[in-house]
Short mmCIF file of C-alpha atoms and ligand atoms in Angstrom, two decimals:
data_model
loop_
_atom_site.label_atom_id
_atom_site.label_comp_id
_atom_site.label_asym_id
_atom_site.label_seq_id
_atom_site.Cartn_x
_atom_site.Cartn_y
_atom_site.Cartn_z
CA MET A 85 -11.69 15.75 -3.10
CA ALA A 86 -13.43 15.33 -5.52
CA ASP A 87 -16.10 13.04 -4.63
CA GLU A 88 -16.30 12.25 -8.46
CA ALA A 89 -12.74 10.54 -8.54
CA LEU A 90 -14.30 7.86 -5.89
CA LYS A 91 -16.98 7.26 -8.09
CA THR A 92 -14.39 6.20 -10.61
CA TRP A 93 -14.87 2.20 -9.68
CA ALA A 94 -18.63 2.49 -9.37
CA GLY A 95 -20.07 -0.98 -9.69
CA LYS A 96 -16.61 -2.38 -10.55
CA TRP A 97 -14.42 -4.63 -8.43
CA ALA A 98 -11.31 -3.28 -6.40
CA LEU A 99 -8.96 -5.86 -4.70
CA ILE A 100 -7.90 -4.52 -1.49
CA THR A 101 -4.86 -6.60 0.44
CA GLY A 102 -4.12 -5.61 4.15
CA ALA A 103 -8.03 -4.15 4.26
CA SER A 104 -8.25 -4.99 7.90
CA ALA A 105 -6.85 -1.83 9.19
CA GLY A 106 -5.38 1.45 8.59
CA ILE A 107 -5.15 2.79 5.46
CA GLY A 108 -6.29 -0.56 3.94
CA LEU A 109 -9.48 -0.37 5.76
CA GLU A 110 -9.93 3.06 4.52
CA PHE A 111 -9.48 2.64 1.07
CA ALA A 112 -12.44 0.12 1.64
CA LYS A 113 -14.83 2.97 3.12
CA LEU A 114 -14.14 4.80 0.46
CA LEU A 115 -14.76 3.04 -2.61
CA ALA A 116 -17.59 1.50 -0.92
CA ALA A 117 -19.01 4.91 -0.70
CA GLY A 118 -18.29 5.64 -4.46
CA GLY A 119 -20.23 2.00 -5.28
CA THR A 120 -17.22 -0.31 -5.63
CA ASN A 121 -17.68 -3.55 -4.94
CA LEU A 122 -14.97 -5.14 -3.10
CA VAL A 123 -12.70 -8.14 -2.02
CA LEU A 124 -11.06 -7.58 0.78
CA THR A 125 -8.25 -9.46 1.76
CA ALA A 126 -5.81 -9.71 5.18
CA ARG A 127 -5.01 -12.57 7.60
CA ARG A 128 -7.44 -11.16 10.74
CA VAL A 129 -10.35 -12.52 8.82
CA ASP A 130 -13.00 -11.65 11.83
CA ARG A 131 -11.95 -7.81 11.04
CA LEU A 132 -12.86 -8.02 7.19
CA GLN A 133 -15.94 -10.16 7.91
CA LYS A 134 -17.23 -7.33 10.48
CA LEU A 135 -16.21 -4.16 7.86
CA ALA A 136 -17.69 -6.36 4.67
CA ALA A 137 -20.98 -6.53 7.10
CA GLU A 138 -21.01 -2.89 7.52
CA LEU A 139 -20.34 -1.68 4.14
CA SER A 140 -22.61 -4.00 2.19
CA ALA A 141 -25.52 -2.67 4.27
CA GLN A 142 -24.33 1.02 4.37
CA HIS A 143 -23.56 1.16 0.55
CA ARG A 144 -25.45 -1.71 -1.15
CA VAL A 145 -21.94 -3.09 -2.61
CA GLN A 146 -20.86 -6.55 -2.96
CA VAL A 147 -18.18 -7.34 -0.56
CA GLU A 148 -16.04 -10.79 -0.83
CA VAL A 149 -13.60 -11.55 2.13
CA PHE A 150 -10.75 -13.50 1.88
CA SER A 151 -8.31 -14.98 4.33
CA ALA A 152 -4.45 -14.67 3.12
CA ASP A 153 -1.14 -14.25 4.60
CA LEU A 154 1.04 -12.88 1.77
CA VAL A 155 4.31 -14.15 3.70
CA ARG A 156 3.19 -17.88 2.32
CA PRO A 157 4.15 -17.12 -1.02
CA GLU A 158 1.54 -19.37 -2.18
CA ALA A 159 -0.49 -16.55 -1.24
CA PRO A 160 -0.83 -14.45 -4.36
CA VAL A 161 -2.04 -17.48 -6.67
CA GLU A 162 -4.60 -18.49 -3.89
CA ILE A 163 -6.18 -14.78 -3.90
CA PHE A 164 -6.34 -14.71 -7.96
CA LYS A 165 -7.76 -18.37 -7.93
CA PHE A 166 -10.42 -16.93 -5.55
CA THR A 167 -11.50 -13.96 -7.74
CA ALA A 168 -11.46 -16.28 -10.92
CA GLY A 169 -13.39 -18.86 -8.80
CA LYS A 170 -16.30 -16.30 -8.64
CA ASN A 171 -15.80 -14.56 -12.01
CA ILE A 172 -14.97 -11.25 -10.55
CA GLU A 173 -13.08 -8.74 -12.98
CA VAL A 174 -10.57 -6.54 -10.76
CA GLU A 175 -10.52 -3.40 -12.24
CA LEU A 176 -8.66 -1.82 -9.29
CA LEU A 177 -5.88 -3.87 -7.86
CA ILE A 178 -4.78 -2.00 -4.04
CA ASN A 179 -1.27 -3.96 -3.22
CA ASN A 180 -1.64 -1.77 0.20
CA ALA A 181 -0.67 -4.91 2.76
CA GLY A 182 3.05 -4.03 4.13
CA PHE A 183 4.63 -4.03 7.49
CA GLY A 184 8.29 -2.74 9.20
CA ALA A 185 10.65 -3.87 12.07
CA PHE A 186 12.27 -0.84 13.91
CA GLY A 187 15.46 -1.65 14.87
CA TYR A 188 19.61 -2.39 14.83
CA ALA A 189 19.56 -4.48 11.16
CA TYR A 190 22.15 -6.62 12.92
CA GLU A 191 19.35 -7.77 16.17
CA ILE A 192 16.33 -7.86 13.84
CA PRO A 193 15.43 -11.56 13.63
CA VAL A 194 16.70 -12.42 9.77
CA GLU A 195 13.04 -14.46 9.24
CA LYS A 196 11.19 -10.97 10.10
CA MET A 197 13.37 -9.10 7.38
CA LEU A 198 12.73 -11.81 4.58
CA GLU A 199 9.43 -11.88 5.23
CA MET A 200 8.99 -8.17 4.79
CA ILE A 201 10.54 -8.12 1.76
CA GLN A 202 8.10 -11.46 0.68
CA VAL A 203 5.10 -9.33 1.93
CA ASN A 204 6.02 -5.80 0.86
CA CYS A 205 7.60 -6.54 -2.58
CA SER A 206 7.24 -10.09 -3.59
CA ALA A 207 3.60 -10.57 -3.27
CA VAL A 208 3.53 -7.02 -4.49
CA VAL A 209 4.87 -7.81 -7.73
CA HIS A 210 3.29 -11.30 -8.18
CA LEU A 211 -0.34 -10.18 -7.33
CA THR A 212 0.70 -7.74 -10.24
CA ARG A 213 2.07 -9.95 -12.68
CA LEU A 214 -1.35 -11.88 -12.09
CA TYR A 215 -3.99 -9.09 -12.58
CA LEU A 216 -2.11 -7.03 -15.17
CA PRO A 217 -2.77 -9.55 -18.44
CA GLU A 218 -6.24 -9.49 -17.97
CA MET A 219 -6.39 -5.43 -17.57
CA VAL A 220 -3.93 -5.18 -20.51
CA ALA A 221 -5.74 -7.22 -22.68
CA ARG A 222 -9.23 -5.46 -21.67
CA LYS A 223 -7.66 -1.93 -22.18
CA HIS A 224 -8.86 -0.60 -18.71
CA GLY A 225 -7.55 -1.54 -15.29
CA ASP A 226 -5.99 0.52 -12.24
CA ILE A 227 -3.25 -0.55 -9.77
CA LEU A 228 -2.16 1.21 -6.71
CA ILE A 229 0.80 0.46 -4.84
CA LEU A 230 2.05 1.67 -1.37
CA ALA A 231 5.54 3.11 -1.01
CA SER A 232 6.32 5.84 1.48
CA LEU A 233 8.42 8.88 1.69
CA ALA A 234 10.73 6.30 2.83
CA SER A 235 10.95 4.81 -0.76
CA PHE A 236 13.02 8.69 -1.38
CA GLN A 237 16.51 7.70 0.87
CA ALA A 238 18.12 5.37 3.38
CA VAL A 239 16.15 5.40 6.73
CA PRO A 240 18.52 3.88 9.31
CA PHE A 241 16.85 1.88 11.30
CA ASN A 242 14.13 0.92 9.09
CA SER A 243 16.86 -0.20 7.00
CA VAL A 244 15.10 -2.93 4.99
CA TYR A 245 11.70 -1.36 5.29
CA ALA A 246 12.66 1.39 3.54
CA ALA A 247 14.43 -0.50 0.93
CA THR A 248 11.32 -2.54 0.08
CA LYS A 249 9.37 0.90 -0.25
CA ALA A 250 12.20 2.32 -2.50
CA PHE A 251 11.68 -1.31 -4.63
CA ASP A 252 7.59 -0.55 -4.53
CA LEU A 253 8.24 3.17 -5.71
CA LEU A 254 10.22 2.22 -8.81
CA PHE A 255 8.53 -1.10 -9.90
CA ALA A 256 4.87 1.08 -9.78
CA GLU A 257 6.53 4.01 -11.75
CA GLY A 258 8.63 1.55 -14.31
CA VAL A 259 5.13 -0.68 -15.13
CA ALA A 260 2.93 2.44 -15.09
CA GLU A 261 4.91 3.81 -18.24
CA GLU A 262 5.11 -0.05 -19.82
CA VAL A 263 1.27 -0.28 -19.71
CA LEU A 264 -0.07 3.27 -20.36
CA GLU A 265 -0.59 2.54 -23.70
CA PHE A 266 -2.54 -0.11 -23.03
CA GLY A 267 -5.16 2.28 -21.00
CA VAL A 268 -3.71 0.71 -17.46
CA ARG A 269 -2.73 2.81 -14.98
CA VAL A 270 -0.48 2.60 -12.15
CA CYS A 271 0.10 4.53 -9.33
CA ALA A 272 2.45 4.73 -5.75
CA LEU A 273 1.01 6.00 -3.24
CA CYS A 274 3.97 7.53 -1.17
CA PRO A 275 2.64 8.82 2.76
CA GLY A 276 4.49 10.09 5.27
CA SER A 277 3.83 9.16 8.88
CA THR A 278 0.25 8.19 9.13
CA THR A 279 -1.49 7.24 12.05
CA THR A 280 -2.38 3.26 11.64
CA GLU A 281 -1.53 0.50 13.38
CA PHE A 282 2.07 0.43 11.64
CA GLN A 283 4.35 2.10 14.26
CA GLN A 284 2.89 -0.41 16.81
CA VAL A 285 3.64 -3.72 14.58
CA ALA A 286 6.90 -2.16 13.67
CA GLU A 287 7.70 -1.90 17.38
CA GLN A 288 8.45 2.09 16.67
CA PRO A 289 8.42 4.68 19.44
CA ASP A 290 6.50 7.33 19.01
CA ARG A 291 8.83 10.11 19.20
CA VAL A 292 9.78 9.48 15.88
CA PHE A 293 6.41 10.23 14.67
CA LYS A 294 5.03 13.79 15.18
CA SER A 295 3.10 15.39 12.54
CA SER A 296 1.02 11.97 11.51
CA GLU A 297 -1.81 12.46 8.41
CA THR A 298 -5.11 10.36 8.94
CA ALA A 299 -5.48 7.19 7.04
CA GLU A 300 -8.82 8.21 5.62
CA LYS A 301 -7.40 11.02 3.81
CA VAL A 302 -3.72 9.51 2.77
CA ALA A 303 -6.09 6.75 1.16
CA ARG A 304 -8.10 9.64 -0.49
CA VAL A 305 -5.30 11.36 -1.80
CA GLY A 306 -4.06 7.86 -3.26
CA LEU A 307 -7.40 7.23 -5.17
CA GLU A 308 -7.64 10.73 -6.07
CA ALA A 309 -4.07 10.49 -7.72
CA LEU A 310 -4.63 6.96 -9.57
CA ALA A 311 -7.90 8.46 -11.27
CA ALA A 312 -6.04 11.74 -12.49
CA GLY A 313 -3.55 9.21 -13.95
CA LYS A 314 -0.47 10.22 -11.88
CA SER A 315 2.20 7.47 -12.00
CA TYR A 316 2.89 8.54 -7.99
CA VAL A 317 1.91 11.10 -5.29
CA ILE A 318 3.28 12.05 -2.19
CA SER A 319 0.63 12.47 0.61
CA GLY A 320 1.09 16.26 2.55
CA PHE A 321 2.71 19.28 1.83
CA MET A 322 5.20 19.22 4.40
CA ASN A 323 6.11 15.58 3.07
CA ARG A 324 6.29 16.81 -0.63
CA LEU A 325 8.56 19.87 0.77
CA MET A 326 10.63 17.41 2.80
CA LYS A 327 11.32 15.38 -0.26
CA GLU A 328 12.38 18.46 -2.49
CA GLY A 329 14.62 19.36 0.09
CA GLN A 330 16.55 15.87 0.83
CA ARG A 331 16.88 15.62 -2.93
CA LEU A 332 18.83 19.18 -2.58
CA ALA A 333 20.99 18.13 0.13
CA PRO A 334 24.15 15.37 0.44
CA ARG A 335 22.80 12.02 0.11
CA ARG A 336 25.09 11.30 3.50
CA TYR A 337 23.51 14.03 5.23
CA VAL A 338 20.23 12.85 4.39
CA THR A 339 20.93 9.54 6.12
CA ARG A 340 22.78 11.39 9.11
CA THR A 341 19.99 13.01 9.92
CA ALA A 342 17.67 10.31 9.44
CA ALA A 343 19.75 8.50 12.10
CA LYS A 344 19.24 10.83 14.46
CA MET A 345 15.80 10.99 14.09
CA MET A 346 15.35 7.17 14.47
CA ARG A 347 18.24 6.31 16.86
CA PRO A 348 16.61 3.72 19.18
N1 LIG B 605 1.36 4.13 8.61
C1 LIG B 605 2.22 4.78 7.85
O1 LIG B 605 3.06 5.85 8.41
C2 LIG B 605 2.65 4.70 6.59
C3 LIG B 605 3.63 5.21 5.92
C4 LIG B 605 4.20 4.82 4.73
C5 LIG B 605 3.51 4.04 4.19
N2 LIG B 605 2.83 3.25 4.50
C6 LIG B 605 2.07 1.70 4.08
O2 LIG B 605 1.07 1.62 4.31
C7 LIG B 605 0.48 0.44 3.77
C8 LIG B 605 -0.59 0.14 5.22
O3 LIG B 605 0.12 0.26 6.43
P1 LIG B 605 -0.77 0.94 7.18
O4 LIG B 605 0.14 2.23 7.82
O5 LIG B 605 -2.08 1.08 7.12
O6 LIG B 605 -0.43 -0.36 8.50
P2 LIG B 605 -1.60 -0.97 9.33
O7 LIG B 605 -2.17 -0.31 10.15
O8 LIG B 605 -0.41 -1.80 10.16
O9 LIG B 605 -2.01 -2.31 8.60
C9 LIG B 605 -1.18 -3.10 7.85
C10 LIG B 605 -2.12 -4.26 6.84
O10 LIG B 605 -1.37 -5.03 6.29
C11 LIG B 605 -2.14 -6.26 6.67
N3 LIG B 605 -0.78 -7.28 6.68
C12 LIG B 605 0.49 -7.11 7.05
N4 LIG B 605 1.04 -8.47 6.95
C13 LIG B 605 0.48 -8.99 6.07
C14 LIG B 605 0.54 -10.45 5.99
N5 LIG B 605 1.47 -11.29 6.44
N6 LIG B 605 -0.41 -11.07 5.39
C15 LIG B 605 -1.63 -10.21 5.05
N7 LIG B 605 -1.89 -8.85 5.15
C16 LIG B 605 -1.37 -8.29 6.01
C17 LIG B 605 -2.47 -6.41 8.04
O11 LIG B 605 -3.74 -7.39 8.16
P3 LIG B 605 -3.61 -8.30 8.68
O12 LIG B 605 -2.59 -7.77 10.06
O13 LIG B 605 -5.13 -8.58 9.64
O14 LIG B 605 -3.39 -9.55 8.13
C18 LIG B 605 -3.04 -4.92 7.79
O15 LIG B 605 -4.77 -4.70 7.02
C19 LIG B 605 1.62 -0.07 4.05
O16 LIG B 605 2.19 -1.13 2.75
C20 LIG B 605 2.96 0.78 4.57
O17 LIG B 605 4.07 0.52 4.47
C21 LIG B 605 2.67 3.09 6.13
#
């Protein structure tokens, strides 16, 4: 890309949730290289502090760290108070934190399912709602929301996860249209299989994922799309092809095919 796109937020502040691993960590690296100051949040604060020290030394950007567990409904307000307390104007909000849980919906602990909805959906809505008014008032600001290729169809044995990602996509696209006239951009990034800690956290078998993309590539695609004013982007040619293919096939067929791929 377009290292130009990376410089879109130079000298400004970006807030990244889930910056301790995977795609979130790559957003942090790319944005720091483009001169963006960062607020990094996740639960594993030791990782965030190490990353903050590396990025501020390498790129001479300011990096703040805030430990937050997005399972807790209060966490978004705590993050917002942290940035407000430091007079940080968040120009770019990246709602990246998320997780999945692989298995039969009747076996996955219900607490885990509800926590997934809290982290993947409620926290995304809450953080967006907290930062959006000031973006609208000043007539600029950007929000990136991590959706997925799973946003476009049901995924058996990942049913709750796919439903949360469908929510994220539709939420992002809807709000993108609402705030366009105020100079605020919102984009949903839809990756396919990406090499991160996600599969391990979701306890997903390796065989499901064959042709993964790198987290660095996916993060670049997301930032580039946001800078270009797109309301959603699918990372990877094969993933785009797959999405178009499934649109033409009967929904039941698409779901059955996914079930065959995913079955434990
Ligand atoms: N990897 C894929 O194949 C793929 C495909 C499509 C979409 N995505 C989406 O991409 C996003 C990033 O996932 P990833 O692949 O980079 O996974 P990852 O390597 O497991 O990273 C997930 C990040 O989310 C954070 N997180 C998880 N639960 C959290 C909680 N309760 N509170 C705060 N932070 C939490 C983790 O930090 P801590 O554990 O330190 O809290 C970590 O930084 C997710 O929204 C995921 O749905 C991933």
